[in-house]
Coordinates of C-alpha atoms in Angstrom, one line a residue:
T1 CA -45.9 31.6 -57.4
V2 CA -47.7 32.1 -54.1
D3 CA -46.8 35.2 -52.1
S4 CA -48.8 35.2 -48.9
G5 CA -48.6 34.8 -45.2
L6 CA -49.4 32.4 -42.4
S7 CA -51.1 32.1 -39.1
I8 CA -50.8 29.3 -36.6
E9 CA -53.4 27.6 -34.5
G10 CA -53.0 24.8 -32.2
L11 CA -52.9 23.4 -28.7
F12 CA -49.8 24.9 -27.2
G13 CA -48.6 22.9 -24.3
T14 CA -48.2 19.3 -23.2
K15 CA -50.1 17.0 -21.0
I16 CA -48.5 15.4 -17.9
T17 CA -49.7 11.8 -17.5
T18 CA -49.6 10.4 -13.9
F19 CA -49.5 6.7 -13.0
K20 CA -49.3 5.2 -9.5
L21 CA -48.4 1.8 -8.1
G22 CA -49.7 1.0 -4.6
Q23 CA -52.1 2.8 -2.3
G24 CA -52.0 6.5 -3.2
D25 CA -52.5 9.3 -5.7
I26 CA -50.7 12.1 -7.5
Q27 CA -51.6 15.8 -7.6
I28 CA -50.0 18.5 -9.7
N29 CA -49.8 22.2 -8.8
P30 CA -50.9 24.1 -10.7
S31 CA -53.6 21.8 -12.1
L32 CA -53.8 22.6 -15.8
E33 CA -54.9 20.8 -19.0
R34 CA -51.5 21.6 -20.6
Y35 CA -48.2 23.0 -19.6
V36 CA -45.9 25.2 -21.7
Y37 CA -42.2 24.4 -22.2
G38 CA -40.0 25.8 -19.5
S39 CA -42.7 26.0 -16.8
T40 CA -42.2 24.5 -13.4
V41 CA -44.8 22.4 -11.6
Q42 CA -45.0 20.7 -8.2
L43 CA -45.7 17.0 -8.2
M44 CA -47.4 15.9 -4.9
A45 CA -47.6 12.3 -3.8
V46 CA -50.8 11.7 -1.7
P47 CA -50.4 8.3 0.0
N48 CA -53.4 6.5 1.6
D49 CA -53.2 6.4 5.4
G50 CA -50.5 4.0 6.5
Y51 CA -48.6 4.3 3.2
Y52 CA -45.7 6.5 2.0
L53 CA -44.0 7.5 -1.2
K54 CA -41.2 5.0 -1.8
N55 CA -40.0 6.7 -5.0
W56 CA -40.8 8.6 -8.2
A57 CA -40.1 7.1 -11.6
Q58 CA -40.3 7.8 -15.3
A59 CA -39.9 11.6 -15.9
V60 CA -38.6 12.3 -12.4
T61 CA -36.6 10.4 -9.8
G62 CA -36.2 10.7 -6.0
D63 CA -38.4 10.1 -3.0
V64 CA -39.4 13.6 -1.8
S65 CA -42.8 15.3 -2.1
P66 CA -43.6 17.9 -3.3
M67 CA -41.1 17.4 -6.1
E68 CA -40.4 20.3 -8.5
Y69 CA -40.4 19.3 -12.1
K70 CA -39.5 21.5 -15.1
V71 CA -41.5 20.7 -18.2
E72 CA -38.9 20.1 -21.0
A73 CA -40.3 17.2 -22.8
A74 CA -43.5 16.4 -24.7
N75 CA -46.1 14.3 -23.0
P76 CA -44.1 13.2 -20.0
T77 CA -45.3 10.4 -17.7
V78 CA -44.8 10.6 -13.9
M79 CA -45.1 7.5 -11.8
A80 CA -45.3 7.2 -8.0
F81 CA -44.7 4.0 -6.0
F82 CA -46.4 3.7 -2.6
V83 CA -45.6 1.1 0.1
P84 CA -46.7 0.5 3.7
A85 CA -45.2 2.8 6.3
T86 CA -45.0 0.2 9.1
G87 CA -43.8 1.8 12.4
K88 CA -43.1 5.1 10.8
A89 CA -44.8 8.5 10.5
T90 CA -45.6 10.2 7.2
L91 CA -46.0 13.9 6.3
T92 CA -48.2 14.5 3.2
L93 CA -47.6 18.1 2.1
L94 CA -50.0 19.6 -0.4
V95 CA -49.6 23.0 -2.0
D96 CA -52.6 25.0 -3.3
G97 CA -51.8 28.1 -5.3
P98 CA -48.7 30.0 -6.5
G99 CA -46.0 29.1 -4.0
K100 CA -44.0 26.3 -2.5
V101 CA -43.0 25.0 1.0
E102 CA -39.5 24.3 2.1
V103 CA -39.2 21.3 4.4
E104 CA -36.3 20.5 6.8
P105 CA -35.5 17.7 6.9
Q106 CA -37.3 16.5 3.8
K107 CA -37.8 12.7 3.8
A108 CA -40.1 10.2 2.4
V109 CA -40.9 8.8 5.9
Y110 CA -40.0 9.9 9.5
S111 CA -39.5 8.4 12.9
V112 CA -42.5 8.8 15.2
G113 CA -42.1 12.0 17.2
E114 CA -39.6 13.6 14.8
T115 CA -39.8 17.4 14.4
V116 CA -40.1 19.0 11.0
A117 CA -39.7 22.7 10.0
L118 CA -42.0 24.1 7.3
N119 CA -41.4 27.5 5.5
A120 CA -44.0 28.7 3.0
V121 CA -42.6 30.8 0.2
P122 CA -45.1 32.6 -2.1
N123 CA -44.3 33.5 -5.7
S124 CA -43.5 37.1 -6.3
S125 CA -47.1 38.0 -7.3
A126 CA -48.7 36.0 -4.5
K127 CA -49.1 35.8 -0.7
F128 CA -49.3 33.0 1.8
V129 CA -52.7 32.4 3.3
G130 CA -52.0 29.6 5.8
Y131 CA -51.6 26.0 6.7
S132 CA -54.6 23.7 7.2
G133 CA -55.2 20.0 7.9
G134 CA -52.7 18.5 10.3
V135 CA -52.0 22.0 11.6
E136 CA -53.9 25.3 11.5
E137 CA -51.5 28.3 11.3
T138 CA -51.1 31.5 9.3
Q139 CA -47.4 32.0 10.1
S140 CA -45.2 31.0 7.1
S141 CA -42.5 29.3 9.2
I142 CA -43.6 26.7 11.7
T143 CA -42.4 23.5 13.3
L144 CA -44.4 20.3 13.4
T145 CA -44.1 17.2 15.5
L146 CA -45.0 14.0 13.7
D147 CA -46.5 12.0 16.5
E148 CA -48.8 10.4 13.8
N149 CA -49.4 10.5 10.1
K150 CA -50.2 14.1 9.1
T151 CA -51.5 15.8 5.9
V152 CA -50.8 19.6 5.7
T153 CA -52.1 21.9 3.0
A154 CA -50.3 25.2 2.3
T155 CA -52.6 27.7 0.6
F156 CA -51.4 30.6 -1.5
E157 CA -53.4 33.2 -3.4
G158 CA -52.4 35.6 -6.2
D159 CA -51.0 35.4 -9.7
W160 CA -48.7 32.8 -11.0
D161 CA -45.3 34.0 -12.2
D162 CA -44.8 33.9 -15.9
Q163 CA -42.8 30.7 -16.2
G164 CA -42.6 30.2 -19.9
E165 CA -39.4 30.8 -21.8
T166 CA -40.5 33.3 -24.5
G167 CA -38.5 33.3 -27.7
T168 CA -37.3 29.7 -27.3
T169 CA -39.0 26.4 -27.6
I170 CA -42.7 26.2 -26.9
E171 CA -44.0 22.7 -26.0
W172 CA -47.1 21.7 -27.9
T173 CA -49.0 18.7 -29.2
Q174 CA -50.2 19.9 -32.6
L175 CA -49.5 22.8 -34.9
E176 CA -51.7 23.6 -37.9
Y177 CA -50.6 26.1 -40.5
L178 CA -53.3 28.2 -42.1
L179 CA -53.4 30.9 -44.8
D180 CA -54.7 34.4 -43.7
G181 CA -52.9 36.8 -46.0
N182 CA -50.4 38.3 -43.6
L183 CA -47.3 37.3 -41.7
N184 CA -48.7 37.4 -38.2
E185 CA -48.8 34.5 -35.8
K186 CA -52.0 34.0 -33.8
G187 CA -52.1 32.9 -30.2
S188 CA -48.6 31.3 -30.2
Q189 CA -45.0 31.7 -29.5
A190 CA -44.1 29.0 -31.9
S191 CA -41.7 29.8 -34.7
A192 CA -43.1 31.0 -38.0
L193 CA -42.7 29.0 -41.2
S194 CA -40.4 30.6 -43.7
G195 CA -39.4 30.0 -47.3
E196 CA -38.9 31.6 -50.7
N197 CA -42.6 32.2 -50.5
H198 CA -44.4 32.5 -47.1
A199 CA -47.2 30.4 -48.4
F200 CA -49.6 28.3 -46.4
V201 CA -52.8 26.6 -46.3
T202 CA -56.3 26.4 -45.0
G203 CA -56.1 23.4 -42.8
K204 CA -57.9 20.2 -43.7
D205 CA -61.4 21.7 -43.5
S206 CA -61.2 22.0 -47.3
V207 CA -58.5 20.2 -49.1
G208 CA -59.2 22.0 -52.3
K209 CA -57.8 25.3 -51.0
G210 CA -54.1 24.5 -51.5
V211 CA -50.9 26.2 -52.2
E212 CA -49.8 25.8 -55.8
F213 CA -46.2 24.7 -56.3
N214 CA -44.9 25.6 -59.7
G215 CA -42.0 23.2 -60.2
Q216 CA -39.5 26.0 -59.9
E217 CA -39.2 28.3 -56.9
T218 CA -42.0 27.7 -54.4
S219 CA -41.2 26.0 -51.1
V220 CA -42.0 26.3 -47.4
R221 CA -39.5 25.7 -44.6
I222 CA -40.4 24.5 -41.1
P223 CA -37.5 25.9 -39.0
K224 CA -35.5 23.5 -36.8
D225 CA -36.5 25.3 -33.6
V226 CA -40.1 24.2 -34.1
F227 CA -38.9 20.7 -33.3
S228 CA -36.4 21.7 -30.5
G229 CA -37.0 19.7 -27.3
L230 CA -38.9 16.9 -28.9
D231 CA -37.9 13.2 -29.0
Q232 CA -40.4 12.4 -31.8
A233 CA -42.5 14.3 -34.3
T234 CA -44.8 13.6 -37.3
V235 CA -45.3 16.0 -40.2
V236 CA -48.6 15.2 -42.0
L237 CA -49.7 16.9 -45.3
W238 CA -52.0 16.5 -48.3
V239 CA -50.5 16.8 -51.7
K240 CA -51.7 16.5 -55.3
L241 CA -49.0 15.9 -57.8
D242 CA -49.6 17.1 -61.4
E243 CA -47.2 14.6 -63.0
P244 CA -45.1 12.7 -60.4
V245 CA -43.2 10.7 -63.0
K246 CA -42.8 13.0 -66.0
R247 CA -39.2 14.0 -66.3
D248 CA -36.7 12.3 -68.6
A249 CA -33.4 12.5 -66.7
P250 CA -33.0 10.3 -63.6
Y251 CA -31.7 13.1 -61.5
E252 CA -34.8 15.2 -62.0
W253 CA -37.2 14.3 -59.1
Q254 CA -39.9 16.1 -57.1
T255 CA -39.3 16.8 -53.5
L256 CA -42.0 16.2 -50.8
F257 CA -39.7 16.6 -47.8
R258 CA -36.1 17.7 -47.4
L259 CA -34.3 17.5 -44.1
E260 CA -32.0 20.5 -44.2
G261 CA -28.9 20.5 -42.0
D262 CA -25.5 19.0 -41.5
T263 CA -26.7 16.4 -39.0
V264 CA -28.9 14.7 -41.6
G265 CA -26.8 15.4 -44.7
N266 CA -29.6 17.2 -46.5
S267 CA -31.7 14.1 -46.9
S268 CA -34.8 14.1 -49.0
V269 CA -38.0 12.2 -49.7
M270 CA -38.7 12.4 -53.4
V271 CA -40.8 11.0 -56.2
G272 CA -39.7 10.9 -59.8
A273 CA -38.3 8.0 -61.9
G274 CA -40.6 5.4 -60.4
A275 CA -41.4 4.7 -56.8
L276 CA -41.1 7.1 -53.9
R277 CA -37.5 7.2 -52.5
I278 CA -35.5 8.4 -49.5
F279 CA -32.2 9.9 -50.7
V280 CA -28.8 10.5 -49.0
T281 CA -29.9 9.1 -45.6
E282 CA -28.5 5.7 -44.9
Y283 CA -30.8 3.5 -42.8
E284 CA -31.8 0.0 -41.9
A285 CA -35.1 -0.6 -43.7
D286 CA -38.0 -1.7 -41.5
S287 CA -39.9 -4.7 -42.7
G288 CA -42.9 -3.9 -44.9
E289 CA -41.2 -1.4 -47.2
K290 CA -42.9 -1.2 -50.6
D291 CA -42.5 0.4 -54.0
Y292 CA -45.1 3.1 -54.2
V293 CA -45.7 5.1 -57.4
P294 CA -48.0 8.1 -56.8
A295 CA -50.9 8.7 -59.2
S296 CA -51.3 12.0 -61.0
G297 CA -54.0 14.4 -60.0
K298 CA -55.0 12.6 -56.8
W299 CA -54.9 14.0 -53.3
L300 CA -52.6 11.9 -51.1
Q301 CA -51.9 12.1 -47.4
V302 CA -48.2 11.9 -46.9
A303 CA -46.6 11.7 -43.4
L304 CA -43.0 11.9 -42.3
Q305 CA -42.3 10.3 -38.9
L306 CA -39.1 11.5 -37.3
A307 CA -37.1 10.5 -34.2
E308 CA -33.4 10.8 -33.4
D309 CA -32.7 7.3 -34.8
K310 CA -35.6 6.8 -37.2
M311 CA -37.2 8.3 -40.3
R312 CA -40.3 6.7 -41.8
V313 CA -42.7 7.7 -44.6
F314 CA -46.4 6.9 -44.9
V315 CA -48.9 7.4 -47.7
D316 CA -52.6 7.3 -47.1
G317 CA -52.0 5.8 -43.6
E318 CA -49.8 3.0 -44.8
F319 CA -46.0 2.5 -44.3
V320 CA -44.0 2.9 -47.5
R321 CA -40.3 3.7 -46.7
G322 CA -37.9 4.1 -43.9
G323 CA -36.3 2.6 -40.8
K324 CA -33.5 3.0 -38.3
L325 CA -31.0 5.7 -39.2
N326 CA -27.4 4.6 -39.3
T327 CA -26.3 8.0 -38.0
P328 CA -28.7 9.4 -35.4
A329 CA -29.8 13.1 -35.7
S330 CA -31.6 14.9 -32.9
L331 CA -34.8 16.8 -33.6
G332 CA -34.1 20.5 -33.5
T333 CA -30.8 20.2 -35.3
Y334 CA -32.3 20.5 -38.8
A335 CA -35.2 22.2 -40.7
V336 CA -37.8 20.4 -42.7
V337 CA -38.4 21.9 -46.2
L338 CA -41.6 21.1 -48.2
G339 CA -41.6 21.2 -51.9
R340 CA -38.1 21.8 -53.2
F341 CA -34.6 20.5 -53.0
G342 CA -33.2 24.0 -53.3
V343 CA -31.4 24.2 -56.7
G344 CA -32.2 27.2 -58.9
N345 CA -33.1 25.6 -62.2
G346 CA -36.2 23.8 -61.0
N347 CA -34.8 20.3 -60.7
Y348 CA -36.2 18.5 -57.6
A349 CA -39.0 21.0 -57.2
L350 CA -42.6 20.0 -56.5
D351 CA -45.2 20.4 -59.3
G352 CA -48.7 20.3 -57.8
L353 CA -50.7 21.4 -54.8
L354 CA -50.0 21.2 -51.1
D355 CA -52.6 21.6 -48.2
G356 CA -53.5 20.7 -44.7
V357 CA -50.0 20.6 -43.1
T358 CA -50.1 19.6 -39.4
I359 CA -47.1 18.8 -37.2
Y360 CA -47.6 16.5 -34.2
A361 CA -45.2 16.3 -31.2
E362 CA -45.2 12.5 -31.3
A363 CA -44.6 9.6 -33.6
L364 CA -48.1 8.9 -34.8
S365 CA -49.0 5.2 -35.2
E366 CA -49.9 3.7 -38.5
S367 CA -53.5 3.2 -37.2
K368 CA -53.7 6.9 -36.2
L369 CA -52.4 8.0 -39.6
K370 CA -55.0 5.8 -41.2
E371 CA -57.7 7.4 -39.0
L372 CA -56.6 10.9 -40.0
Y373 CA -56.6 9.8 -43.7
E374 CA -60.2 8.5 -43.5
A375 CA -61.3 11.7 -41.6
G376 CA -59.6 13.8 -44.3
K377 CA -61.5 12.1 -47.0
S378 CA -64.8 12.7 -45.2
E379 CA -64.0 16.4 -44.7
S380 CA -63.5 16.8 -48.4
G381 CA -66.9 15.4 -49.2
G382 CA -66.0 11.7 -49.3
T383 CA -63.3 12.0 -51.9
V384 CA -59.6 12.9 -52.0
E385 CA -60.0 14.5 -55.4
P386 CA -61.8 17.9 -54.9
E387 CA -61.5 20.7 -57.3
P388 CA -58.7 22.9 -56.2
S389 CA -59.0 26.6 -55.6
V390 CA -55.5 28.1 -55.2
G391 CA -55.1 29.9 -51.8

């Protein structure tokens, strides 16, 4: 039995991808590599001279700029559509720093000569510096006559307010669970793993340092709130089964994954009397399903791809089982348990080693899973059969 702790490393936050049609560009304030769940950003359309923002699309809708957007999805895409502003005047408003600008009236395009009121509002820990570009002014509230196309930048300085929602969902792209001998989380607000034994692993830098599952009481639970707010996810792990097809009774199987919750009917991915199977869940099988019987004593990369309407299993980068769920189940409504079905007598419990568990906030493609599999073999010295040293 393993009795140890965990730490978490990863890239916590999500990228915002921008895409434009027509003559113009998109800027984001603040400009960061990644954004945490619950934070608010300003999307700013920057049309070329003689063009204006017709509308936003994808993650946001509307036709005003700047547009406030609250980050509540993984890897959102924002699109801006620019068209010619024939006979009209445009106001391109840019915000630099921790603040925002209220515009009255706020439109995509204006009549030539129309008057617009601007009011700069700094965040609580910031101050307004001034306007520049189409107008030079340090007063926060001004009026502006649009006798031509104008670009105005409002500059703020100071600290950004803490915008993340601590204690709830943290948006991320990848979580790796590592063993460090205690129950502390490192550099993260993500939920800890829990289980009968708080056991976890070294990451894939050395497959051999795995957690030993004894076929009785060892398991690890990934709580449902880790997946909250996601549309798709992929759980990838490395496993070495001592004897995947060894038990006499047909009801005695070994659990790789169990989806634990009413919305999924406690579905499981198991191996036992023959090929790998998905139990309880009713689904429309995707083309390409195959009977796969795992070998004993060999490291396998197993991936579980999840979405509201889909559950698919891959082994060594190749699709094995799964398809469209007959009854959709949103991510965040169930936990994912590794290694055990949950009964007390050892039935359905994993007998072997587990290592290198990584959770991705997307449905990884088969080609990407194959790439990760090949990289994993390389990191373990060109083989997926290293000598294990129990963590």
